[in-house]
XYZ file of C-alpha atoms in Angstrom:
613
model
C 22.615 20.724 28.752
C 21.275 23.560 30.906
C 17.518 22.973 31.168
C 16.858 26.532 32.342
C 17.144 27.748 28.745
C 17.337 31.281 30.108
C 19.327 32.916 27.334
C 18.992 30.198 24.715
C 17.756 31.450 21.376
C 17.199 29.498 18.181
C 19.178 30.295 15.086
C 17.285 31.466 12.020
C 17.811 28.034 10.495
C 16.374 26.266 13.544
C 13.416 28.619 13.712
C 12.725 28.068 10.025
C 12.755 24.287 10.510
C 10.184 24.449 13.308
C 7.977 27.029 11.597
C 7.933 24.966 8.392
C 6.275 22.203 10.413
C 4.017 24.180 12.756
C 3.467 27.387 10.818
C 4.558 30.829 12.013
C 3.827 31.696 15.671
C 0.640 33.688 16.141
C 1.727 35.514 19.290
C 4.707 36.199 21.514
C 3.427 33.472 23.800
C 4.209 31.017 21.000
C 7.595 32.493 20.233
C 6.948 35.451 17.929
C 9.622 38.139 18.093
C 7.237 41.095 18.378
C 4.891 41.383 21.353
C 1.537 43.020 20.579
C -0.699 44.923 22.973
C -2.976 41.900 23.102
C -0.059 39.700 24.161
C 0.549 42.020 27.111
C -3.077 41.766 28.211
C -3.678 38.033 28.096
C -2.171 34.678 27.191
C -3.883 32.831 24.403
C -3.411 29.704 22.370
C -2.219 27.528 25.237
C -4.920 24.875 24.920
C -4.478 24.615 21.164
C -0.718 24.335 21.574
C -1.048 21.601 24.192
C -3.327 19.701 21.825
C -0.369 19.600 19.432
C 1.915 17.781 21.863
C 1.993 14.942 19.341
C 4.022 17.234 17.049
C 7.013 17.048 19.414
C 8.653 14.077 17.675
C 8.134 15.537 14.170
C 9.506 18.832 15.498
C 12.639 17.152 16.821
C 13.070 15.453 13.458
C 12.673 18.784 11.677
C 15.477 20.374 13.708
C 17.768 17.369 13.527
C 17.219 17.031 9.772
C 17.960 20.691 9.157
C 20.966 21.240 11.445
C 22.225 17.773 12.326
C 21.770 18.167 16.071
C 19.346 19.777 18.566
C 20.630 22.826 20.423
C 19.287 24.359 23.629
C 17.858 27.276 21.699
C 16.113 25.046 19.150
C 14.609 22.828 21.845
C 13.501 25.878 23.835
C 11.753 27.342 20.794
C 9.990 24.057 19.998
C 8.902 23.768 23.639
C 7.486 27.275 23.553
C 5.576 26.559 20.365
C 4.010 23.419 21.877
C 3.903 24.529 25.566
C 5.884 21.422 26.518
C 8.053 21.699 29.655
C 11.717 21.791 28.546
C 12.698 19.002 30.934
C 10.073 16.719 29.398
C 11.150 17.586 25.856
C 14.784 16.923 26.793
C 13.757 13.520 28.145
C 12.035 12.733 24.855
C 14.898 13.977 22.667
C 17.514 11.966 24.567
C 15.378 8.829 24.393
C 16.076 8.303 20.686
C 19.438 7.281 19.264
C 19.041 9.191 16.000
C 19.003 12.586 17.744
C 22.070 14.341 19.107
C 21.997 17.005 21.820
C 25.623 17.946 21.167
C 27.190 19.574 18.112
C 28.310 17.164 15.434
C 29.038 17.311 11.689
C 26.028 17.625 9.408
C 26.868 14.242 7.861
C 26.525 11.109 9.989
C 27.496 7.600 8.964
C 25.719 4.886 10.945
C 27.557 1.575 10.576
C 25.668 -1.583 11.534
C 27.551 -3.764 14.003
C 24.786 -6.292 14.640
C 24.864 -10.018 13.992
C 24.403 -10.334 10.223
C 26.762 -7.453 9.490
C 29.355 -8.381 12.133
C 29.682 -11.761 10.467
C 30.944 -10.266 7.182
C 32.283 -6.838 8.206
C 35.905 -6.166 7.352
C 36.935 -4.493 10.595
C 36.325 -1.455 12.802
C 34.644 1.828 12.030
C 36.064 3.822 9.107
C 37.684 7.213 9.624
C 35.949 9.635 7.268
C 37.001 13.318 7.414
C 34.109 15.671 8.153
C 31.738 12.810 8.901
C 30.542 11.666 12.309
C 30.814 7.875 12.303
C 28.934 5.830 14.883
C 27.975 2.247 15.551
C 24.374 1.285 14.937
C 22.210 -1.672 15.870
C 20.620 -3.655 13.037
C 19.624 -1.351 10.163
C 17.207 -3.866 8.653
C 19.312 -4.469 5.519
C 20.554 -7.933 6.518
C 20.103 -9.382 3.027
C 22.775 -6.935 1.807
C 25.123 -7.077 4.803
C 27.309 -5.353 5.797
C 25.197 -2.202 5.870
C 25.493 1.461 6.743
C 23.259 4.518 6.536
C 24.581 7.909 5.423
C 22.495 10.778 6.826
C 22.983 14.379 5.704
C 21.383 17.357 7.432
C 20.514 20.568 5.635
C 17.786 22.332 3.688
C 17.529 19.199 1.516
C 18.106 16.523 4.142
C 18.772 13.034 2.860
C 19.505 9.535 4.041
C 21.186 6.996 1.783
C 21.405 3.258 2.516
C 24.878 1.898 1.781
C 24.778 -1.865 1.350
C 26.922 -3.761 0.986
C 29.194 -1.338 2.841
C 32.890 -2.141 2.643
C 34.219 0.520 4.991
C 35.413 2.997 2.386
C 34.666 6.712 2.559
C 31.254 7.468 1.042
C 30.863 9.612 -2.046
C 30.342 13.195 -0.827
C 27.534 13.654 -3.335
C 25.473 10.494 -3.896
C 23.569 10.723 -7.144
C 20.268 9.325 -5.905
C 19.722 10.062 -2.213
C 16.389 9.187 -0.708
C 14.890 12.468 0.436
C 13.556 12.744 3.952
C 11.377 15.713 3.143
C 9.233 14.236 0.391
C 8.754 11.628 -2.260
C 8.730 13.860 -5.329
C 11.768 11.963 -6.658
C 9.369 9.168 -7.532
C 6.717 11.342 -9.137
C 6.194 10.241 -12.714
C 9.433 8.258 -12.709
C 9.755 4.961 -14.485
C 10.539 2.441 -11.762
C 12.930 0.069 -13.566
C 15.668 0.567 -10.976
C 13.152 0.401 -8.130
C 11.804 -2.920 -9.452
C 15.316 -4.327 -9.737
C 16.156 -3.279 -6.173
C 12.980 -4.883 -4.851
C 13.591 -8.063 -6.840
C 17.055 -8.440 -5.321
C 15.522 -8.668 -1.840
C 13.073 -11.430 -2.842
C 14.907 -14.482 -4.256
C 11.545 -16.034 -5.229
C 10.438 -12.956 -7.194
C 8.298 -13.861 -10.177
C 7.243 -17.259 -8.850
C 3.548 -18.000 -9.546
C 3.227 -19.570 -6.078
C 3.683 -16.268 -4.259
C 0.745 -14.522 -2.619
C 2.038 -11.705 -0.411
C 5.168 -11.065 -2.479
C 3.726 -11.638 -5.944
C 4.022 -8.014 -7.097
C 7.428 -7.304 -5.569
C 10.147 -7.280 -8.193
C 7.648 -7.414 -11.060
C 5.497 -4.267 -10.657
C 6.714 -0.660 -10.499
C 6.224 0.294 -6.819
C 5.687 3.961 -7.780
C 2.790 3.306 -10.155
C -0.752 3.181 -8.822
C -1.994 2.201 -12.282
C 0.327 -0.805 -12.362
C -0.832 -1.803 -8.901
C -4.488 -1.684 -9.918
C -3.749 -3.575 -13.136
C -2.346 -6.393 -10.976
C -5.456 -6.735 -8.832
C -5.000 -3.756 -6.552
C -8.106 -2.415 -4.767
C -10.196 -5.492 -5.595
C -10.015 -6.390 -1.901
C -11.256 -2.954 -0.828
C -14.224 -3.211 -3.207
C -15.121 -6.585 -1.719
C -14.756 -5.107 1.772
C -17.314 -2.437 0.927
C -19.630 -5.141 -0.413
C -19.325 -7.184 2.784
C -19.626 -4.292 5.251
C -17.502 -3.832 8.394
C -18.969 -6.811 10.244
C -18.554 -9.010 7.180
C -14.876 -8.066 6.844
C -14.235 -8.934 10.484
C -16.048 -12.237 10.032
C -13.889 -13.109 7.005
C -10.668 -12.254 8.845
C -11.798 -14.289 11.850
C -12.838 -17.305 9.773
C -9.520 -17.179 7.909
C -7.679 -17.698 11.195
C -5.335 -14.735 10.685
C -3.140 -14.027 13.692
C -0.595 -11.291 14.261
C 2.677 -11.757 12.406
C 4.817 -9.647 14.718
C 5.455 -12.477 17.169
C 2.541 -12.369 19.626
C 0.173 -14.277 17.267
C -2.979 -12.650 18.677
C -6.104 -13.328 16.556
C -6.562 -10.315 14.271
C -10.323 -10.711 13.883
C -10.808 -10.705 17.641
C -8.726 -7.531 17.975
C -10.696 -5.779 15.234
C -14.032 -6.860 16.697
C -13.055 -5.601 20.151
C -12.037 -2.238 18.692
C -15.104 -1.863 16.493
C -17.475 -2.612 19.400
C -16.138 0.145 21.668
C -18.694 2.952 22.150
C -16.003 5.557 22.848
C -14.578 7.464 19.915
C -12.863 8.312 17.741
C -11.274 4.999 16.862
C -7.729 4.873 15.518
C -5.794 2.470 13.336
C -2.025 2.168 13.810
C 0.324 0.276 11.538
C 3.471 -0.701 13.394
C 6.263 -0.495 10.792
C 9.009 0.045 13.366
C 10.554 -3.388 12.891
C 13.841 -3.195 14.794
C 14.367 -6.828 15.782
C 17.883 -7.754 14.620
C 17.577 -9.814 11.463
C 14.082 -8.564 10.566
C 13.502 -6.732 7.284
C 10.320 -8.174 5.735
C 8.165 -5.110 6.418
C 10.773 -2.882 4.785
C 10.789 -5.055 1.671
C 6.983 -4.967 1.451
C 6.834 -1.179 1.866
C 9.586 -0.593 -0.657
C 8.318 -3.094 -3.216
C 4.507 -2.978 -2.829
C 3.564 0.220 -0.949
C 0.011 0.492 -2.282
C -0.793 -2.915 -0.790
C -0.219 -1.446 2.664
C -2.314 1.637 1.883
C -5.183 -0.561 0.710
C -4.819 -2.903 3.692
C -4.888 -0.037 6.185
C -8.003 1.342 4.500
C -9.760 -2.009 4.867
C -8.717 -2.347 8.512
C -9.937 1.169 9.251
C -13.279 0.456 7.568
C -13.743 -2.694 9.631
C -12.850 -1.077 12.966
C -14.619 2.258 12.456
C -11.449 4.349 12.285
C -11.198 7.459 10.127
C -7.596 8.329 10.880
C -4.629 6.008 10.695
C -0.987 6.340 11.644
C 1.855 4.551 9.911
C 4.725 4.539 12.417
C 7.713 3.879 10.194
C 11.200 3.047 11.379
C 13.518 6.071 11.169
C 16.309 4.050 9.540
C 14.132 3.208 6.490
C 14.477 6.226 4.149
C 13.558 4.333 0.976
C 10.426 2.886 2.548
C 9.561 6.372 3.817
C 9.821 7.855 0.333
C 7.797 5.044 -1.242
C 5.041 5.179 1.376
C 4.769 8.966 1.213
C 4.442 8.759 -2.540
C 1.828 5.992 -2.315
C -0.244 7.895 0.251
C -0.110 11.081 -1.830
C -1.108 9.249 -5.023
C -3.944 7.393 -3.296
C -5.193 10.663 -1.848
C -5.022 12.403 -5.233
C -6.989 9.571 -6.878
C -9.780 9.487 -4.274
C -8.571 6.299 -2.585
C -7.837 8.150 0.644
C -9.714 11.088 2.097
C -13.465 11.698 1.915
C -15.973 9.363 0.261
C -13.520 6.653 -0.824
C -14.748 4.927 -4.002
C -18.066 6.718 -3.558
C -18.938 4.578 -0.537
C -19.322 7.409 1.988
C -16.338 6.219 4.017
C -13.603 8.674 4.944
C -10.096 7.667 5.975
C -6.634 9.143 5.775
C -3.128 8.060 6.743
C -0.507 10.093 8.570
C 3.078 8.858 8.477
C 5.212 9.253 11.589
C 8.944 8.558 11.584
C 10.522 6.702 14.448
C 13.915 7.893 15.661
C 15.861 4.841 16.724
C 14.244 3.012 19.654
C 13.641 -0.754 19.530
C 11.176 -0.511 22.409
C 8.785 1.489 20.211
C 7.951 -1.765 18.458
C 5.872 -2.512 21.574
C 2.437 -1.126 20.730
C 1.844 1.010 23.825
C 5.371 2.443 23.662
C 4.617 3.314 20.048
C 1.479 5.158 21.186
C 3.537 7.097 23.709
C 5.997 8.038 20.981
C 3.282 9.302 18.633
C 1.730 11.330 21.460
C 5.045 13.120 22.101
C 6.273 11.274 25.187
C 9.152 8.923 25.883
C 8.506 5.578 24.234
C 7.934 3.623 27.430
C 5.372 0.789 27.555
C 2.156 1.247 29.495
C 0.735 -1.190 31.981
C -2.112 -3.390 30.741
C -5.060 -3.388 31.272
C -6.558 -1.255 29.900
C -5.731 -2.768 26.546
C -5.326 -0.716 23.365
C -8.678 -1.843 21.978
C -10.216 0.061 24.919
C -7.747 2.870 25.564
C -4.961 3.065 23.038
C -3.667 6.040 21.072
C -4.755 9.335 22.703
C -6.742 7.219 25.171
C -9.145 6.013 22.463
C -9.937 2.535 21.064
C -7.098 1.530 18.753
C -6.345 -1.408 16.496
C -2.598 -1.862 16.020
C -1.114 -4.338 13.527
C 2.200 -4.719 11.775
C 2.760 -4.539 8.015
C 2.778 -8.271 7.316
C -0.418 -8.840 9.288
C -2.244 -6.118 7.383
C -1.216 -7.186 3.873
C -2.517 -10.693 4.640
C -6.014 -9.178 4.680
C -5.896 -8.641 0.905
C -5.722 -12.340 -0.084
C -8.283 -13.193 2.592
C -10.824 -10.953 0.873
C -9.879 -11.829 -2.699
C -9.540 -15.612 -2.136
C -12.220 -15.900 0.514
C -11.705 -17.090 4.077
C -12.074 -20.851 3.376
C -9.453 -20.822 0.599
C -7.050 -18.789 2.724
C -7.537 -21.047 5.754
C -6.772 -24.073 3.579
C -3.210 -22.766 3.191
C -0.874 -23.768 6.009
C -1.994 -25.827 8.990
C -5.098 -25.925 11.134
C -3.703 -23.589 13.788
C -1.325 -21.537 11.612
C -3.142 -20.508 8.451
C -2.017 -18.682 5.348
C 1.405 -17.758 3.984
C 4.286 -16.531 6.157
C 7.229 -14.268 5.373
C 10.691 -15.235 6.615
C 13.792 -13.032 6.818
C 16.739 -15.262 5.973
C 20.269 -13.962 6.445
C 23.698 -14.952 7.694
C 25.613 -17.923 6.286
C 23.365 -18.541 3.270
C 23.911 -18.140 -0.473
C 20.658 -16.278 -1.230
C 19.624 -14.076 1.708
C 16.331 -12.244 1.475
C 12.620 -12.415 2.261
C 11.005 -15.768 1.501
C 7.327 -16.666 1.420
C 6.247 -20.178 2.393
C 2.976 -21.632 3.630
C 2.883 -22.393 7.312
C 3.956 -25.987 7.841
C 7.086 -25.952 5.718
C 10.123 -27.042 7.706
C 13.229 -25.118 8.630
C 15.126 -27.423 6.298
C 12.808 -26.531 3.389
C 13.509 -22.848 3.926
C 17.269 -23.214 4.235
C 17.330 -25.405 1.129
C 15.835 -22.504 -0.829
C 18.376 -20.074 0.621
C 21.342 -22.419 0.199
C 23.936 -23.195 2.855
C 27.412 -23.437 1.322
C 29.205 -24.182 4.603
C 28.348 -26.484 7.522
C 26.167 -24.639 10.013
C 26.871 -24.324 13.717
C 23.540 -22.818 14.798
C 20.347 -21.195 13.523
C 18.700 -18.302 15.341
C 14.904 -18.264 15.053
C 12.908 -15.148 15.892
C 15.808 -12.710 16.182
C 17.540 -11.523 19.328
C 14.346 -12.177 21.295
C 14.078 -15.706 19.858
C 16.130 -18.835 20.359
C 18.869 -20.960 18.835
C 18.367 -24.414 17.359
C 20.961 -26.964 16.247
C 21.748 -27.847 12.630
C 20.326 -31.351 13.238
C 16.878 -29.886 14.016
C 15.955 -28.836 10.490
C 12.736 -30.860 10.616
C 11.120 -28.275 12.920
C 7.854 -27.155 11.271
C 7.683 -23.406 10.793
C 4.370 -22.862 12.547
C 3.500 -21.188 15.804
C 2.557 -24.511 17.384
C 5.430 -26.431 15.803
C 8.162 -24.149 17.084
C 6.475 -23.993 20.486
C 6.451 -27.779 20.737
C 10.127 -27.780 19.746
C 10.923 -25.453 22.633
C 11.678 -22.399 20.527
C 9.751 -19.565 18.855
C 8.825 -18.364 15.393
C 8.832 -14.736 16.548
C 8.839 -12.213 13.741
C 10.087 -14.708 11.171
C 13.852 -14.233 11.510
C 15.999 -17.159 10.390
C 19.683 -16.303 10.810
C 22.201 -19.024 9.975
C 25.666 -19.152 11.535
C 28.728 -21.092 10.483
C 32.068 -20.887 12.290
C 32.817 -17.372 10.992
C 31.593 -15.723 14.187
C 32.340 -17.344 17.577
C 29.236 -18.148 19.595
C 30.386 -16.224 22.728
C 30.730 -13.086 20.600
C 27.221 -13.577 19.202
C 25.732 -13.925 22.682
C 27.598 -10.889 23.987
C 26.296 -8.798 21.070
C 22.740 -9.890 21.863
C 23.215 -8.917 25.508
C 24.645 -5.528 24.502
C 21.665 -4.954 22.242
C 19.132 -5.504 25.027
C 21.104 -3.397 27.489
C 21.238 -0.499 25.008
C 17.579 -0.793 24.011
C 16.037 -1.170 27.481
C 13.911 1.910 28.130
C 14.845 1.760 31.827
C 11.287 2.081 33.102
C 11.184 -1.132 35.156
C 13.925 -2.384 37.467
C 14.033 -6.050 36.360
C 14.887 -5.060 32.783
C 16.955 -1.968 33.559
C 19.219 -3.806 36.004
C 18.883 -7.312 34.589
C 20.114 -6.462 31.092
C 23.192 -4.815 32.630
C 23.968 -7.790 34.873
C 23.467 -10.172 31.955
C 25.968 -8.287 29.802
C 28.475 -8.022 32.661
C 28.376 -11.783 33.233
C 28.960 -12.493 29.551
C 31.828 -9.995 29.463
C 33.474 -11.809 32.377
C 33.137 -15.078 30.487
C 34.545 -13.488 27.324
C 37.542 -12.194 29.293
C 38.279 -15.808 30.250
C 38.173 -16.809 26.569
C 34.699 -18.302 26.799
C 35.260 -20.339 29.950
C 32.346 -19.897 32.338
C 32.454 -20.344 36.072
C 29.519 -22.093 37.738
C 28.457 -18.910 39.495
C 28.344 -17.050 36.148
C 25.823 -19.498 34.692
C 23.826 -19.531 37.933
C 23.697 -15.741 37.942
C 22.619 -15.642 34.292
C 19.777 -18.061 35.022
C 18.617 -16.139 38.081
C 18.718 -12.794 36.286
C 17.024 -14.290 33.216
C 14.147 -15.734 35.245
C 13.650 -12.434 37.044
C 13.507 -10.471 33.787
C 11.114 -12.982 32.252
C 8.752 -13.029 35.239
C 8.790 -9.390 36.356
C 9.527 -7.095 33.385
C 6.685 -4.866 32.257
C 6.971 -5.684 28.542
C 8.308 -8.167 26.029
C 11.775 -6.635 25.796
C 12.784 -7.659 29.300
C 10.684 -10.816 29.197
C 12.611 -12.132 26.170
C 16.087 -10.636 26.736
C 17.350 -13.955 28.158
C 15.744 -16.283 25.595
C 18.537 -16.563 23.024
C 21.265 -16.834 25.639
C 19.367 -19.486 27.579
C 18.797 -21.513 24.409
C 22.494 -21.277 23.499
C 23.494 -22.610 26.918
C 20.899 -25.383 27.089
C 20.568 -26.321 23.421
C 23.981 -25.617 21.922
C 26.099 -26.285 25.000
C 27.588 -22.805 25.018
C 30.294 -22.343 27.665
C 30.350 -26.065 28.370
C 33.772 -27.032 29.701
């Protein structure tokens, strides 16, 4: 692409897409066709335009959704509207896998080739006339593997999950596409089908023992009235009764820690954010779960969206934030529609906006779509993405509680962490802390997929064993290995099912709980192929900012490809190189991606005896 953009002009369709987001340009300096006398005398609007840099990612989405790709003229027009240097905007646009800078058909079929889907997929990519077909990393539909996502550009852009996907040509006109441009499909609709879809993802649906998942599969996710009838917004009322400090004290006493893998104490994070004198404060919900095998946040957002809205409101109240961002994975169109609908309904009923429940507290939620970048699950990379920059992690310190989104104090939590706040406030901290173990309190969600009879999201109290979980899911065939924590986690053997599913229990066992992934493998997929796919994933998803990760993930994949070419027989120098590269990435990478890229492969070599002669 020629970054001079000298003669590049947007088409009417591209201009319309941008103007629908930003409004019409007010002057020729912003891209208006006609230049007024005032425009010839002075430039105006530059500061205001620069303050809208955070609209760059939504603007790229608007163009891509409308046309199917981003042309030079469209990017030039968006840059002019936002006064963003074209080279910077090009760097942002090419950072995300969901955008194309080259012409392609308006319909794109993304076919998952990651671990859960590769295990049951029938073969290569299908050949569909008039459709651009491409491989995709995990689409977060592992319980329905194999999966694909059909994306259509146009005035009524849509994205339709296809799972299970058997490789046949998709229907050119799906009857119920999930709209990208709004959630009006759910307005006033009876949610029988929605309830059934949610229930299918939760094998325990309807069980009286459930806490976090108790409404999923039993309550219409589109209905705010149904949500309130099942105890919704009782937690927010108690939060207002306790006050911000009281909410933080309850969360701290409950022992809640982050459920995304880092296990940082949530109460401590909220207290640190609330105590910062600088303002404004922000709340960010990280719903960009892209770890292969992880889909629990999607299931919660699709099946119980108002729970997340209420949870974010409570977190904002506790931390002194009046604006929140829900950064939602771009490959989750159903969750996007459900969350948009929930936010709009809550706003219309006075549960978002000014003076919520007459308590004088104001808070609103803005939803931002990701665009296909695993690294944006790292909180500072997510901030960069929202702000309109490449999603590359920042160095710490300063930490987000001091300087986070837009350089202001920010509390960032994932979906599962936030929805745990509701039972803490309704049950009380002592009752919540009594669930689980002393150091891992409360219920935990697990994403079970692979060689099991009943894949889906399971809820168990901390302290249950891996064997307990797999007994619920069912294992029809003898297992060869179980992957805990996803691609960034580690393998365990089938004779280690007594491992307690707690943060301390998995640590003592030499593995990790991570984000709650439990992926079972039989002999359907050879272990060397699994490890090579993991290495390919990290190489593709490395942002390239730091040398240890940028180079190390490449060298790791190359070594595994050499071993694969010898039919799984490893030379001593291959294993030595893998260990050296792995240690370097772990010790010197700037963020968790590089620090964990070697974990699963190391565990397979040391624990499973992979490549042993």
